mmCIF file with all atom_site columns, C-alpha atoms in Angstrom:
data_model
loop_
_atom_site.group_PDB
_atom_site.id
_atom_site.type_symbol
_atom_site.label_atom_id
_atom_site.label_alt_id
_atom_site.label_comp_id
_atom_site.label_asym_id
_atom_site.label_entity_id
_atom_site.label_seq_id
_atom_site.pdbx_PDB_ins_code
_atom_site.Cartn_x
_atom_site.Cartn_y
_atom_site.Cartn_z
_atom_site.occupancy
_atom_site.B_iso_or_equiv
_atom_site.pdbx_formal_charge
_atom_site.auth_seq_id
_atom_site.auth_comp_id
_atom_site.auth_asym_id
_atom_site.auth_atom_id
_atom_site.pdbx_PDB_model_num
ATOM 1   C CA . TYR N 1 1   ? -47.703 -81.493 167.587 1.00 0.00 ? 66  TYR N CA 1
ATOM 2   C CA . LEU N 1 2   ? -48.228 -78.001 168.959 1.00 0.00 ? 67  LEU N CA 1
ATOM 3   C CA . PRO N 1 3   ? -46.346 -78.168 172.291 1.00 0.00 ? 68  PRO N CA 1
ATOM 4   C CA . ALA N 1 4   ? -43.293 -79.567 170.498 1.00 0.00 ? 69  ALA N CA 1
ATOM 5   C CA . ALA N 1 5   ? -43.541 -76.892 167.797 1.00 0.00 ? 70  ALA N CA 1
ATOM 6   C CA . LEU N 1 6   ? -43.761 -74.093 170.358 1.00 0.00 ? 71  LEU N CA 1
ATOM 7   C CA . ASP N 1 7   ? -40.761 -75.472 172.182 1.00 0.00 ? 72  ASP N CA 1
ATOM 8   C CA . ARG N 1 8   ? -38.767 -75.855 168.982 1.00 0.00 ? 73  ARG N CA 1
ATOM 9   C CA . GLU N 1 9   ? -39.502 -72.307 167.767 1.00 0.00 ? 74  GLU N CA 1
ATOM 10  C CA . GLY N 1 10  ? -39.231 -70.595 171.162 1.00 0.00 ? 75  GLY N CA 1
ATOM 11  C CA . ILE N 1 11  ? -42.874 -69.393 171.119 1.00 0.00 ? 76  ILE N CA 1
ATOM 12  C CA . PRO N 1 12  ? -44.331 -68.885 174.621 1.00 0.00 ? 77  PRO N CA 1
ATOM 13  C CA . GLY N 1 13  ? -47.938 -69.786 173.912 1.00 0.00 ? 78  GLY N CA 1
ATOM 14  C CA . ALA N 1 14  ? -50.692 -70.395 171.379 1.00 0.00 ? 79  ALA N CA 1
ATOM 15  C CA . THR N 1 15  ? -54.335 -71.359 171.181 1.00 0.00 ? 80  THR N CA 1
ATOM 16  C CA . VAL N 1 16  ? -56.278 -73.541 168.758 1.00 0.00 ? 81  VAL N CA 1
ATOM 17  C CA . ALA N 1 17  ? -59.988 -73.930 168.077 1.00 0.00 ? 82  ALA N CA 1
ATOM 18  C CA . VAL N 1 18  ? -61.287 -76.596 165.703 1.00 0.00 ? 83  VAL N CA 1
ATOM 19  C CA . VAL N 1 19  ? -64.740 -76.254 164.129 1.00 0.00 ? 84  VAL N CA 1
ATOM 20  C CA . HIS N 1 20  ? -66.492 -79.003 162.184 1.00 0.00 ? 85  HIS N CA 1
ATOM 21  C CA . ASP N 1 21  ? -70.043 -78.888 160.797 1.00 0.00 ? 86  ASP N CA 1
ATOM 22  C CA . GLY N 1 22  ? -70.817 -75.760 162.786 1.00 0.00 ? 87  GLY N CA 1
ATOM 23  C CA . GLU N 1 23  ? -69.710 -77.207 166.106 1.00 0.00 ? 88  GLU N CA 1
ATOM 24  C CA . VAL N 1 24  ? -66.560 -76.584 168.151 1.00 0.00 ? 89  VAL N CA 1
ATOM 25  C CA . VAL N 1 25  ? -64.736 -79.902 168.281 1.00 0.00 ? 90  VAL N CA 1
ATOM 26  C CA . SER N 1 26  ? -61.853 -78.666 170.397 1.00 0.00 ? 91  SER N CA 1
ATOM 27  C CA . ALA N 1 27  ? -60.603 -75.425 171.932 1.00 0.00 ? 92  ALA N CA 1
ATOM 28  C CA . ARG N 1 28  ? -57.295 -75.590 173.782 1.00 0.00 ? 93  ARG N CA 1
ATOM 29  C CA . GLY N 1 29  ? -54.582 -73.322 175.110 1.00 0.00 ? 94  GLY N CA 1
ATOM 30  C CA . PHE N 1 30  ? -50.874 -74.177 175.109 1.00 0.00 ? 95  PHE N CA 1
ATOM 31  C CA . GLY N 1 31  ? -48.024 -72.533 176.980 1.00 0.00 ? 96  GLY N CA 1
ATOM 32  C CA . TRP N 1 32  ? -48.044 -69.061 178.447 1.00 0.00 ? 97  TRP N CA 1
ATOM 33  C CA . ALA N 1 33  ? -50.048 -65.909 177.766 1.00 0.00 ? 98  ALA N CA 1
ATOM 34  C CA . ASP N 1 34  ? -47.546 -64.114 179.990 1.00 0.00 ? 99  ASP N CA 1
ATOM 35  C CA . ARG N 1 35  ? -44.219 -65.891 180.284 1.00 0.00 ? 100 ARG N CA 1
ATOM 36  C CA . ASP N 1 36  ? -42.895 -63.791 183.163 1.00 0.00 ? 101 ASP N CA 1
ATOM 37  C CA . ASP N 1 37  ? -45.970 -64.081 185.409 1.00 0.00 ? 102 ASP N CA 1
ATOM 38  C CA . ARG N 1 38  ? -46.653 -67.673 184.297 1.00 0.00 ? 103 ARG N CA 1
ATOM 39  C CA . VAL N 1 39  ? -50.187 -66.976 183.112 1.00 0.00 ? 104 VAL N CA 1
ATOM 40  C CA . PRO N 1 40  ? -51.340 -69.948 181.003 1.00 0.00 ? 105 PRO N CA 1
ATOM 41  C CA . VAL N 1 41  ? -53.122 -69.531 177.675 1.00 0.00 ? 106 VAL N CA 1
ATOM 42  C CA . ASP N 1 42  ? -56.864 -70.075 178.029 1.00 0.00 ? 107 ASP N CA 1
ATOM 43  C CA . PRO N 1 43  ? -58.804 -70.517 174.752 1.00 0.00 ? 108 PRO N CA 1
ATOM 44  C CA . GLU N 1 44  ? -61.849 -68.686 176.118 1.00 0.00 ? 109 GLU N CA 1
ATOM 45  C CA . ASP N 1 45  ? -60.158 -65.947 178.129 1.00 0.00 ? 110 ASP N CA 1
ATOM 46  C CA . THR N 1 46  ? -56.823 -65.167 176.446 1.00 0.00 ? 111 THR N CA 1
ATOM 47  C CA . LEU N 1 47  ? -56.952 -62.603 173.657 1.00 0.00 ? 112 LEU N CA 1
ATOM 48  C CA . PHE N 1 48  ? -54.642 -62.405 170.657 1.00 0.00 ? 113 PHE N CA 1
ATOM 49  C CA . ARG N 1 49  ? -54.192 -59.889 167.851 1.00 0.00 ? 114 ARG N CA 1
ATOM 50  C CA . VAL N 1 50  ? -55.289 -61.848 164.802 1.00 0.00 ? 115 VAL N CA 1
ATOM 51  C CA . GLY N 1 51  ? -53.515 -59.621 162.275 1.00 0.00 ? 116 GLY N CA 1
ATOM 52  C CA . SER N 1 52  ? -54.668 -59.778 158.676 1.00 0.00 ? 117 SER N CA 1
ATOM 53  C CA . VAL N 1 53  ? -57.419 -62.272 159.434 1.00 0.00 ? 118 VAL N CA 1
ATOM 54  C CA . SER N 1 54  ? -59.162 -59.003 160.409 1.00 0.00 ? 119 SER N CA 1
ATOM 55  C CA . LYS N 1 55  ? -59.696 -58.466 156.677 1.00 0.00 ? 120 LYS N CA 1
ATOM 56  C CA . VAL N 1 56  ? -62.347 -61.202 156.648 1.00 0.00 ? 121 VAL N CA 1
ATOM 57  C CA . PHE N 1 57  ? -64.423 -59.167 159.101 1.00 0.00 ? 122 PHE N CA 1
ATOM 58  C CA . THR N 1 58  ? -63.986 -56.012 157.034 1.00 0.00 ? 123 THR N CA 1
ATOM 59  C CA . ALA N 1 59  ? -65.169 -57.881 153.948 1.00 0.00 ? 124 ALA N CA 1
ATOM 60  C CA . THR N 1 60  ? -68.155 -59.225 155.906 1.00 0.00 ? 125 THR N CA 1
ATOM 61  C CA . ALA N 1 61  ? -69.142 -55.680 156.891 1.00 0.00 ? 126 ALA N CA 1
ATOM 62  C CA . VAL N 1 62  ? -68.907 -54.560 153.262 1.00 0.00 ? 127 VAL N CA 1
ATOM 63  C CA . MET N 1 63  ? -71.024 -57.468 152.065 1.00 0.00 ? 128 MET N CA 1
ATOM 64  C CA . GLN N 1 64  ? -73.705 -56.648 154.638 1.00 0.00 ? 129 GLN N CA 1
ATOM 65  C CA . LEU N 1 65  ? -74.000 -53.196 153.076 1.00 0.00 ? 130 LEU N CA 1
ATOM 66  C CA . VAL N 1 66  ? -74.111 -54.804 149.622 1.00 0.00 ? 131 VAL N CA 1
ATOM 67  C CA . GLU N 1 67  ? -76.972 -57.072 150.720 1.00 0.00 ? 132 GLU N CA 1
ATOM 68  C CA . ASP N 1 68  ? -78.791 -54.055 152.175 1.00 0.00 ? 133 ASP N CA 1
ATOM 69  C CA . GLY N 1 69  ? -78.443 -52.177 148.880 1.00 0.00 ? 134 GLY N CA 1
ATOM 70  C CA . GLU N 1 70  ? -76.327 -49.451 150.471 1.00 0.00 ? 135 GLU N CA 1
ATOM 71  C CA . VAL N 1 71  ? -73.295 -50.014 148.230 1.00 0.00 ? 136 VAL N CA 1
ATOM 72  C CA . ASP N 1 72  ? -72.560 -51.779 144.942 1.00 0.00 ? 137 ASP N CA 1
ATOM 73  C CA . LEU N 1 73  ? -69.543 -53.993 144.364 1.00 0.00 ? 138 LEU N CA 1
ATOM 74  C CA . ASP N 1 74  ? -68.857 -52.589 140.904 1.00 0.00 ? 139 ASP N CA 1
ATOM 75  C CA . THR N 1 75  ? -69.312 -48.853 141.503 1.00 0.00 ? 140 THR N CA 1
ATOM 76  C CA . ASP N 1 76  ? -66.325 -46.526 141.771 1.00 0.00 ? 141 ASP N CA 1
ATOM 77  C CA . VAL N 1 77  ? -65.624 -46.116 145.501 1.00 0.00 ? 142 VAL N CA 1
ATOM 78  C CA . ALA N 1 78  ? -65.269 -42.367 144.904 1.00 0.00 ? 143 ALA N CA 1
ATOM 79  C CA . THR N 1 79  ? -69.082 -42.459 144.883 1.00 0.00 ? 144 THR N CA 1
ATOM 80  C CA . TYR N 1 80  ? -68.987 -43.275 148.600 1.00 0.00 ? 145 TYR N CA 1
ATOM 81  C CA . VAL N 1 81  ? -65.780 -41.665 149.920 1.00 0.00 ? 146 VAL N CA 1
ATOM 82  C CA . ASP N 1 82  ? -63.779 -38.555 149.112 1.00 0.00 ? 147 ASP N CA 1
ATOM 83  C CA . VAL N 1 83  ? -60.477 -40.072 148.032 1.00 0.00 ? 148 VAL N CA 1
ATOM 84  C CA . ASP N 1 84  ? -58.257 -38.982 145.149 1.00 0.00 ? 149 ASP N CA 1
ATOM 85  C CA . LEU N 1 85  ? -56.872 -42.054 143.365 1.00 0.00 ? 150 LEU N CA 1
ATOM 86  C CA . GLU N 1 86  ? -54.997 -42.301 140.078 1.00 0.00 ? 151 GLU N CA 1
ATOM 87  C CA . ARG N 1 87  ? -57.481 -44.806 138.625 1.00 0.00 ? 152 ARG N CA 1
ATOM 88  C CA . PRO N 1 88  ? -61.069 -45.687 139.600 1.00 0.00 ? 153 PRO N CA 1
ATOM 89  C CA . VAL N 1 89  ? -61.452 -48.737 141.833 1.00 0.00 ? 154 VAL N CA 1
ATOM 90  C CA . THR N 1 90  ? -64.485 -50.677 142.997 1.00 0.00 ? 155 THR N CA 1
ATOM 91  C CA . LEU N 1 91  ? -65.254 -52.564 146.183 1.00 0.00 ? 156 LEU N CA 1
ATOM 92  C CA . ARG N 1 92  ? -64.838 -55.773 144.204 1.00 0.00 ? 157 ARG N CA 1
ATOM 93  C CA . HIS N 1 93  ? -61.289 -54.674 143.372 1.00 0.00 ? 158 HIS N CA 1
ATOM 94  C CA . LEU N 1 94  ? -60.556 -53.814 146.996 1.00 0.00 ? 159 LEU N CA 1
ATOM 95  C CA . LEU N 1 95  ? -61.893 -57.069 148.436 1.00 0.00 ? 160 LEU N CA 1
ATOM 96  C CA . THR N 1 96  ? -60.004 -59.196 145.899 1.00 0.00 ? 161 THR N CA 1
ATOM 97  C CA . HIS N 1 97  ? -56.714 -57.262 146.211 1.00 0.00 ? 162 HIS N CA 1
ATOM 98  C CA . THR N 1 98  ? -56.874 -56.167 142.579 1.00 0.00 ? 163 THR N CA 1
ATOM 99  C CA . GLY N 1 99  ? -56.975 -52.395 143.140 1.00 0.00 ? 164 GLY N CA 1
ATOM 100 C CA . GLY N 1 100 ? -53.483 -52.177 141.674 1.00 0.00 ? 165 GLY N CA 1
ATOM 101 C CA . PHE N 1 101 ? -51.875 -50.544 144.712 1.00 0.00 ? 166 PHE N CA 1
ATOM 102 C CA . GLU N 1 102 ? -48.241 -50.858 145.652 1.00 0.00 ? 167 GLU N CA 1
ATOM 103 C CA . GLU N 1 103 ? -47.768 -52.124 149.209 1.00 0.00 ? 168 GLU N CA 1
ATOM 104 C CA . ARG N 1 104 ? -46.193 -49.837 151.791 1.00 0.00 ? 169 ARG N CA 1
ATOM 105 C CA . VAL N 1 105 ? -44.938 -50.647 155.273 1.00 0.00 ? 170 VAL N CA 1
ATOM 106 C CA . ALA N 1 106 ? -44.629 -47.028 156.447 1.00 0.00 ? 171 ALA N CA 1
ATOM 107 C CA . GLY N 1 107 ? -47.398 -46.160 158.901 1.00 0.00 ? 172 GLY N CA 1
ATOM 108 C CA . LEU N 1 108 ? -48.706 -49.713 159.093 1.00 0.00 ? 173 LEU N CA 1
ATOM 109 C CA . ILE N 1 109 ? -47.546 -50.474 162.647 1.00 0.00 ? 174 ILE N CA 1
ATOM 110 C CA . GLU N 1 110 ? -47.058 -47.787 165.319 1.00 0.00 ? 175 GLU N CA 1
ATOM 111 C CA . GLY N 1 111 ? -46.457 -47.795 169.066 1.00 0.00 ? 176 GLY N CA 1
ATOM 112 C CA . PRO N 1 112 ? -49.058 -47.958 171.837 1.00 0.00 ? 177 PRO N CA 1
ATOM 113 C CA . GLY N 1 113 ? -49.636 -44.196 172.023 1.00 0.00 ? 178 GLY N CA 1
ATOM 114 C CA . ALA N 1 114 ? -50.282 -43.670 168.313 1.00 0.00 ? 179 ALA N CA 1
ATOM 115 C CA . SER N 1 115 ? -53.610 -42.228 167.222 1.00 0.00 ? 180 SER N CA 1
ATOM 116 C CA . VAL N 1 116 ? -55.588 -43.791 164.395 1.00 0.00 ? 181 VAL N CA 1
ATOM 117 C CA . ASP N 1 117 ? -57.570 -41.619 161.989 1.00 0.00 ? 182 ASP N CA 1
ATOM 118 C CA . LEU N 1 118 ? -58.990 -43.802 159.224 1.00 0.00 ? 183 LEU N CA 1
ATOM 119 C CA . ARG N 1 119 ? -60.041 -40.859 157.065 1.00 0.00 ? 184 ARG N CA 1
ATOM 120 C CA . GLU N 1 120 ? -56.601 -39.290 157.255 1.00 0.00 ? 185 GLU N CA 1
ATOM 121 C CA . SER N 1 121 ? -54.760 -42.543 156.542 1.00 0.00 ? 186 SER N CA 1
ATOM 122 C CA . MET N 1 122 ? -56.961 -43.238 153.510 1.00 0.00 ? 187 MET N CA 1
ATOM 123 C CA . THR N 1 123 ? -57.027 -39.772 151.960 1.00 0.00 ? 188 THR N CA 1
ATOM 124 C CA . THR N 1 124 ? -53.493 -38.511 152.647 1.00 0.00 ? 189 THR N CA 1
ATOM 125 C CA . ASP N 1 125 ? -51.010 -39.600 149.971 1.00 0.00 ? 190 ASP N CA 1
ATOM 126 C CA . PRO N 1 126 ? -52.633 -42.875 148.812 1.00 0.00 ? 191 PRO N CA 1
ATOM 127 C CA . PRO N 1 127 ? -50.172 -45.478 147.491 1.00 0.00 ? 192 PRO N CA 1
ATOM 128 C CA . GLU N 1 128 ? -49.371 -45.531 143.794 1.00 0.00 ? 193 GLU N CA 1
ATOM 129 C CA . GLN N 1 129 ? -51.481 -47.775 141.585 1.00 0.00 ? 194 GLN N CA 1
ATOM 130 C CA . VAL N 1 130 ? -48.792 -49.737 139.783 1.00 0.00 ? 195 VAL N CA 1
ATOM 131 C CA . PHE N 1 131 ? -51.264 -52.053 138.040 1.00 0.00 ? 196 PHE N CA 1
ATOM 132 C CA . GLU N 1 132 ? -54.477 -51.376 136.177 1.00 0.00 ? 197 GLU N CA 1
ATOM 133 C CA . PRO N 1 133 ? -57.329 -52.137 138.610 1.00 0.00 ? 198 PRO N CA 1
ATOM 134 C CA . GLY N 1 134 ? -58.887 -55.535 138.039 1.00 0.00 ? 199 GLY N CA 1
ATOM 135 C CA . THR N 1 135 ? -55.885 -57.025 136.243 1.00 0.00 ? 200 THR N CA 1
ATOM 136 C CA . THR N 1 136 ? -53.304 -58.144 138.791 1.00 0.00 ? 201 THR N CA 1
ATOM 137 C CA . PRO N 1 137 ? -53.670 -59.591 142.295 1.00 0.00 ? 202 PRO N CA 1
ATOM 138 C CA . ALA N 1 138 ? -51.385 -57.587 144.604 1.00 0.00 ? 203 ALA N CA 1
ATOM 139 C CA . TYR N 1 139 ? -51.807 -57.797 148.377 1.00 0.00 ? 204 TYR N CA 1
ATOM 140 C CA . SER N 1 140 ? -52.924 -54.441 149.745 1.00 0.00 ? 205 SER N CA 1
ATOM 141 C CA . ASN N 1 141 ? -53.505 -53.366 153.331 1.00 0.00 ? 206 ASN N CA 1
ATOM 142 C CA . TYR N 1 142 ? -54.498 -49.966 152.004 1.00 0.00 ? 207 TYR N CA 1
ATOM 143 C CA . GLY N 1 143 ? -57.107 -51.456 149.685 1.00 0.00 ? 208 GLY N CA 1
ATOM 144 C CA . ASN N 1 144 ? -58.808 -53.451 152.422 1.00 0.00 ? 209 ASN N CA 1
ATOM 145 C CA . ALA N 1 145 ? -58.706 -50.488 154.799 1.00 0.00 ? 210 ALA N CA 1
ATOM 146 C CA . LEU N 1 146 ? -60.262 -48.327 152.080 1.00 0.00 ? 211 LEU N CA 1
ATOM 147 C CA . ALA N 1 147 ? -63.138 -50.817 151.945 1.00 0.00 ? 212 ALA N CA 1
ATOM 148 C CA . GLY N 1 148 ? -63.468 -50.333 155.713 1.00 0.00 ? 213 GLY N CA 1
ATOM 149 C CA . PHE N 1 149 ? -63.519 -46.568 155.179 1.00 0.00 ? 214 PHE N CA 1
ATOM 150 C CA . VAL N 1 150 ? -66.470 -47.042 152.809 1.00 0.00 ? 215 VAL N CA 1
ATOM 151 C CA . VAL N 1 151 ? -68.256 -48.919 155.607 1.00 0.00 ? 216 VAL N CA 1
ATOM 152 C CA . GLU N 1 152 ? -67.590 -46.003 157.946 1.00 0.00 ? 217 GLU N CA 1
ATOM 153 C CA . GLU N 1 153 ? -68.784 -43.311 155.544 1.00 0.00 ? 218 GLU N CA 1
ATOM 154 C CA . VAL N 1 154 ? -71.879 -45.127 154.283 1.00 0.00 ? 219 VAL N CA 1
ATOM 155 C CA . SER N 1 155 ? -73.056 -46.377 157.689 1.00 0.00 ? 220 SER N CA 1
ATOM 156 C CA . GLY N 1 156 ? -72.427 -43.100 159.509 1.00 0.00 ? 221 GLY N CA 1
ATOM 157 C CA . GLN N 1 157 ? -70.712 -45.029 162.302 1.00 0.00 ? 222 GLN N CA 1
ATOM 158 C CA . SER N 1 158 ? -67.025 -45.394 163.038 1.00 0.00 ? 223 SER N CA 1
ATOM 159 C CA . PHE N 1 159 ? -65.675 -48.579 161.481 1.00 0.00 ? 224 PHE N CA 1
ATOM 160 C CA . GLU N 1 160 ? -64.995 -50.041 164.936 1.00 0.00 ? 225 GLU N CA 1
ATOM 161 C CA . ASP N 1 161 ? -68.543 -49.325 166.126 1.00 0.00 ? 226 ASP N CA 1
ATOM 162 C CA . TYR N 1 162 ? -70.184 -50.673 162.970 1.00 0.00 ? 227 TYR N CA 1
ATOM 163 C CA . VAL N 1 163 ? -68.302 -53.971 163.140 1.00 0.00 ? 228 VAL N CA 1
ATOM 164 C CA . ALA N 1 164 ? -68.953 -54.303 166.867 1.00 0.00 ? 229 ALA N CA 1
ATOM 165 C CA . GLU N 1 165 ? -72.700 -53.818 166.389 1.00 0.00 ? 230 GLU N CA 1
ATOM 166 C CA . HIS N 1 166 ? -73.296 -55.629 163.103 1.00 0.00 ? 231 HIS N CA 1
ATOM 167 C CA . VAL N 1 167 ? -70.649 -58.363 162.921 1.00 0.00 ? 232 VAL N CA 1
ATOM 168 C CA . LEU N 1 168 ? -69.105 -59.182 166.292 1.00 0.00 ? 233 LEU N CA 1
ATOM 169 C CA . SER N 1 169 ? -72.202 -58.890 168.491 1.00 0.00 ? 234 SER N CA 1
ATOM 170 C CA . PRO N 1 170 ? -74.528 -60.972 166.256 1.00 0.00 ? 235 PRO N CA 1
ATOM 171 C CA . ALA N 1 171 ? -71.863 -63.681 166.155 1.00 0.00 ? 236 ALA N CA 1
ATOM 172 C CA . GLY N 1 172 ? -71.647 -63.732 169.957 1.00 0.00 ? 237 GLY N CA 1
ATOM 173 C CA . MET N 1 173 ? -68.061 -62.462 169.923 1.00 0.00 ? 238 MET N CA 1
ATOM 174 C CA . THR N 1 174 ? -68.256 -60.710 173.290 1.00 0.00 ? 239 THR N CA 1
ATOM 175 C CA . SER N 1 175 ? -64.476 -60.720 173.828 1.00 0.00 ? 240 SER N CA 1
ATOM 176 C CA . SER N 1 176 ? -63.485 -59.220 170.456 1.00 0.00 ? 241 SER N CA 1
ATOM 177 C CA . THR N 1 177 ? -62.860 -55.671 169.284 1.00 0.00 ? 242 THR N CA 1
ATOM 178 C CA . PHE N 1 178 ? -61.186 -53.515 166.647 1.00 0.00 ? 243 PHE N CA 1
ATOM 179 C CA . ALA N 1 179 ? -60.659 -50.768 169.260 1.00 0.00 ? 244 ALA N CA 1
ATOM 180 C CA . GLN N 1 180 ? -57.106 -49.484 169.785 1.00 0.00 ? 245 GLN N CA 1
ATOM 181 C CA . PRO N 1 181 ? -56.047 -49.362 172.577 1.00 0.00 ? 246 PRO N CA 1
ATOM 182 C CA . LEU N 1 182 ? -58.158 -52.134 174.033 1.00 0.00 ? 247 LEU N CA 1
ATOM 183 C CA . PRO N 1 183 ? -61.069 -51.278 176.331 1.00 0.00 ? 248 PRO N CA 1
ATOM 184 C CA . ALA N 1 184 ? -60.190 -51.579 180.006 1.00 0.00 ? 249 ALA N CA 1
ATOM 185 C CA . GLU N 1 185 ? -62.331 -54.683 180.463 1.00 0.00 ? 250 GLU N CA 1
ATOM 186 C CA . LEU N 1 186 ? -60.330 -56.552 177.812 1.00 0.00 ? 251 LEU N CA 1
ATOM 187 C CA . ALA N 1 187 ? -56.819 -55.129 178.172 1.00 0.00 ? 252 ALA N CA 1
ATOM 188 C CA . ASP N 1 188 ? -55.717 -57.430 181.012 1.00 0.00 ? 253 ASP N CA 1
ATOM 189 C CA . ARG N 1 189 ? -56.672 -60.502 178.976 1.00 0.00 ? 254 ARG N CA 1
ATOM 190 C CA . LEU N 1 190 ? -54.344 -59.763 176.041 1.00 0.00 ? 255 LEU N CA 1
ATOM 191 C CA . ALA N 1 191 ? -51.480 -62.198 175.597 1.00 0.00 ? 256 ALA N CA 1
ATOM 192 C CA . ALA N 1 192 ? -48.077 -60.591 175.852 1.00 0.00 ? 257 ALA N CA 1
ATOM 193 C CA . GLY N 1 193 ? -46.278 -60.333 172.521 1.00 0.00 ? 258 GLY N CA 1
ATOM 194 C CA . TYR N 1 194 ? -42.645 -61.414 172.389 1.00 0.00 ? 259 TYR N CA 1
ATOM 195 C CA . ALA N 1 195 ? -40.276 -60.501 169.587 1.00 0.00 ? 260 ALA N CA 1
ATOM 196 C CA . ALA N 1 196 ? -37.742 -63.149 170.580 1.00 0.00 ? 261 ALA N CA 1
ATOM 197 C CA . PRO N 1 197 ? -37.581 -66.390 172.595 1.00 0.00 ? 262 PRO N CA 1
ATOM 198 C CA . THR N 1 198 ? -35.937 -64.463 175.436 1.00 0.00 ? 263 THR N CA 1
ATOM 199 C CA . GLY N 1 199 ? -36.420 -60.932 176.678 1.00 0.00 ? 264 GLY N CA 1
ATOM 200 C CA . PRO N 1 200 ? -39.355 -58.780 177.787 1.00 0.00 ? 265 PRO N CA 1
ATOM 201 C CA . PRO N 1 201 ? -42.681 -58.534 175.956 1.00 0.00 ? 266 PRO N CA 1
ATOM 202 C CA . ALA N 1 202 ? -43.099 -55.876 173.284 1.00 0.00 ? 267 ALA N CA 1
ATOM 203 C CA . GLU N 1 203 ? -45.423 -52.919 173.651 1.00 0.00 ? 268 GLU N CA 1
ATOM 204 C CA . PHE N 1 204 ? -48.950 -52.867 172.219 1.00 0.00 ? 269 PHE N CA 1
ATOM 205 C CA . GLU N 1 205 ? -48.843 -52.408 168.440 1.00 0.00 ? 270 GLU N CA 1
ATOM 206 C CA . THR N 1 206 ? -51.280 -49.920 166.933 1.00 0.00 ? 271 THR N CA 1
ATOM 207 C CA . VAL N 1 207 ? -52.326 -50.784 163.382 1.00 0.00 ? 272 VAL N CA 1
ATOM 208 C CA . GLY N 1 208 ? -52.505 -47.600 161.317 1.00 0.00 ? 273 GLY N CA 1
ATOM 209 C CA . THR N 1 209 ? -54.872 -49.103 158.726 1.00 0.00 ? 274 THR N CA 1
ATOM 210 C CA . ALA N 1 210 ? -57.190 -50.567 161.350 1.00 0.00 ? 275 ALA N CA 1
ATOM 211 C CA . PRO N 1 211 ? -59.725 -52.455 159.153 1.00 0.00 ? 276 PRO N CA 1
ATOM 212 C CA . ALA N 1 212 ? -56.834 -54.413 157.618 1.00 0.00 ? 277 ALA N CA 1
ATOM 213 C CA . GLY N 1 213 ? -55.402 -55.810 160.837 1.00 0.00 ? 278 GLY N CA 1
ATOM 214 C CA . ALA N 1 214 ? -56.524 -54.417 164.214 1.00 0.00 ? 279 ALA N CA 1
ATOM 215 C CA . LEU N 1 215 ? -58.893 -57.126 165.463 1.00 0.00 ? 280 LEU N CA 1
ATOM 216 C CA . THR N 1 216 ? -58.279 -58.633 168.905 1.00 0.00 ? 281 THR N CA 1
ATOM 217 C CA . ALA N 1 217 ? -60.150 -61.863 169.717 1.00 0.00 ? 282 ALA N CA 1
ATOM 218 C CA . SER N 1 218 ? -60.144 -65.134 171.608 1.00 0.00 ? 283 SER N CA 1
ATOM 219 C CA . ALA N 1 219 ? -59.942 -68.532 169.936 1.00 0.00 ? 284 ALA N CA 1
ATOM 220 C CA . THR N 1 220 ? -63.494 -69.386 170.942 1.00 0.00 ? 285 THR N CA 1
ATOM 221 C CA . ASP N 1 221 ? -64.788 -66.072 169.570 1.00 0.00 ? 286 ASP N CA 1
ATOM 222 C CA . MET N 1 222 ? -63.115 -66.863 166.251 1.00 0.00 ? 287 MET N CA 1
ATOM 223 C CA . ALA N 1 223 ? -64.812 -70.258 166.353 1.00 0.00 ? 288 ALA N CA 1
ATOM 224 C CA . ARG N 1 224 ? -68.166 -68.527 166.870 1.00 0.00 ? 289 ARG N CA 1
ATOM 225 C CA . PHE N 1 225 ? -67.533 -66.410 163.793 1.00 0.00 ? 290 PHE N CA 1
ATOM 226 C CA . MET N 1 226 ? -66.773 -69.543 161.778 1.00 0.00 ? 291 MET N CA 1
#
């Protein structure tokens, strides 16, 4: 199905890993990682930005701290981070998208040269809480990133370093990172991103709320996490 779907939608390449009962059943690459240079997609070598699937890794980091007794799911996050919100929220609210926040696009995606300061993005002009926390599911990049900021503050490590050491490395995800831009040893393996079926690849996209969407990984690394 996949080669026909890629052809129909004008998508240069994709990769798929299938996991069943803890074992990788199949890991395959389709099409091109770089359409212009005719570099094929390799499920082990080619890296993709996995977008909001990054949130699963942020939640995993939070739950590690819960298991270690470092944070509590039902304590006001203001206990852990200096952030001025309209209404108190807990980590449980943040991880279940029930913090009540409106969703904003501004500042979410920047160009390749943009700097990312998690503290600044979390504490400067937080989004309005349009629902009472705990009452209404409302998708929130800010809320998940705020959970990542708690990880950073409580652990004393940058969010990227904590996840690398405590989540990615134990899972054997040696080709994955939240770092932006990518480290030199991984940068050449990133699939080119195309905004349209024809035309040049787009520039690297920097995610302003990094814990909510900045992960780069291979298909086989994602299978290891599973």
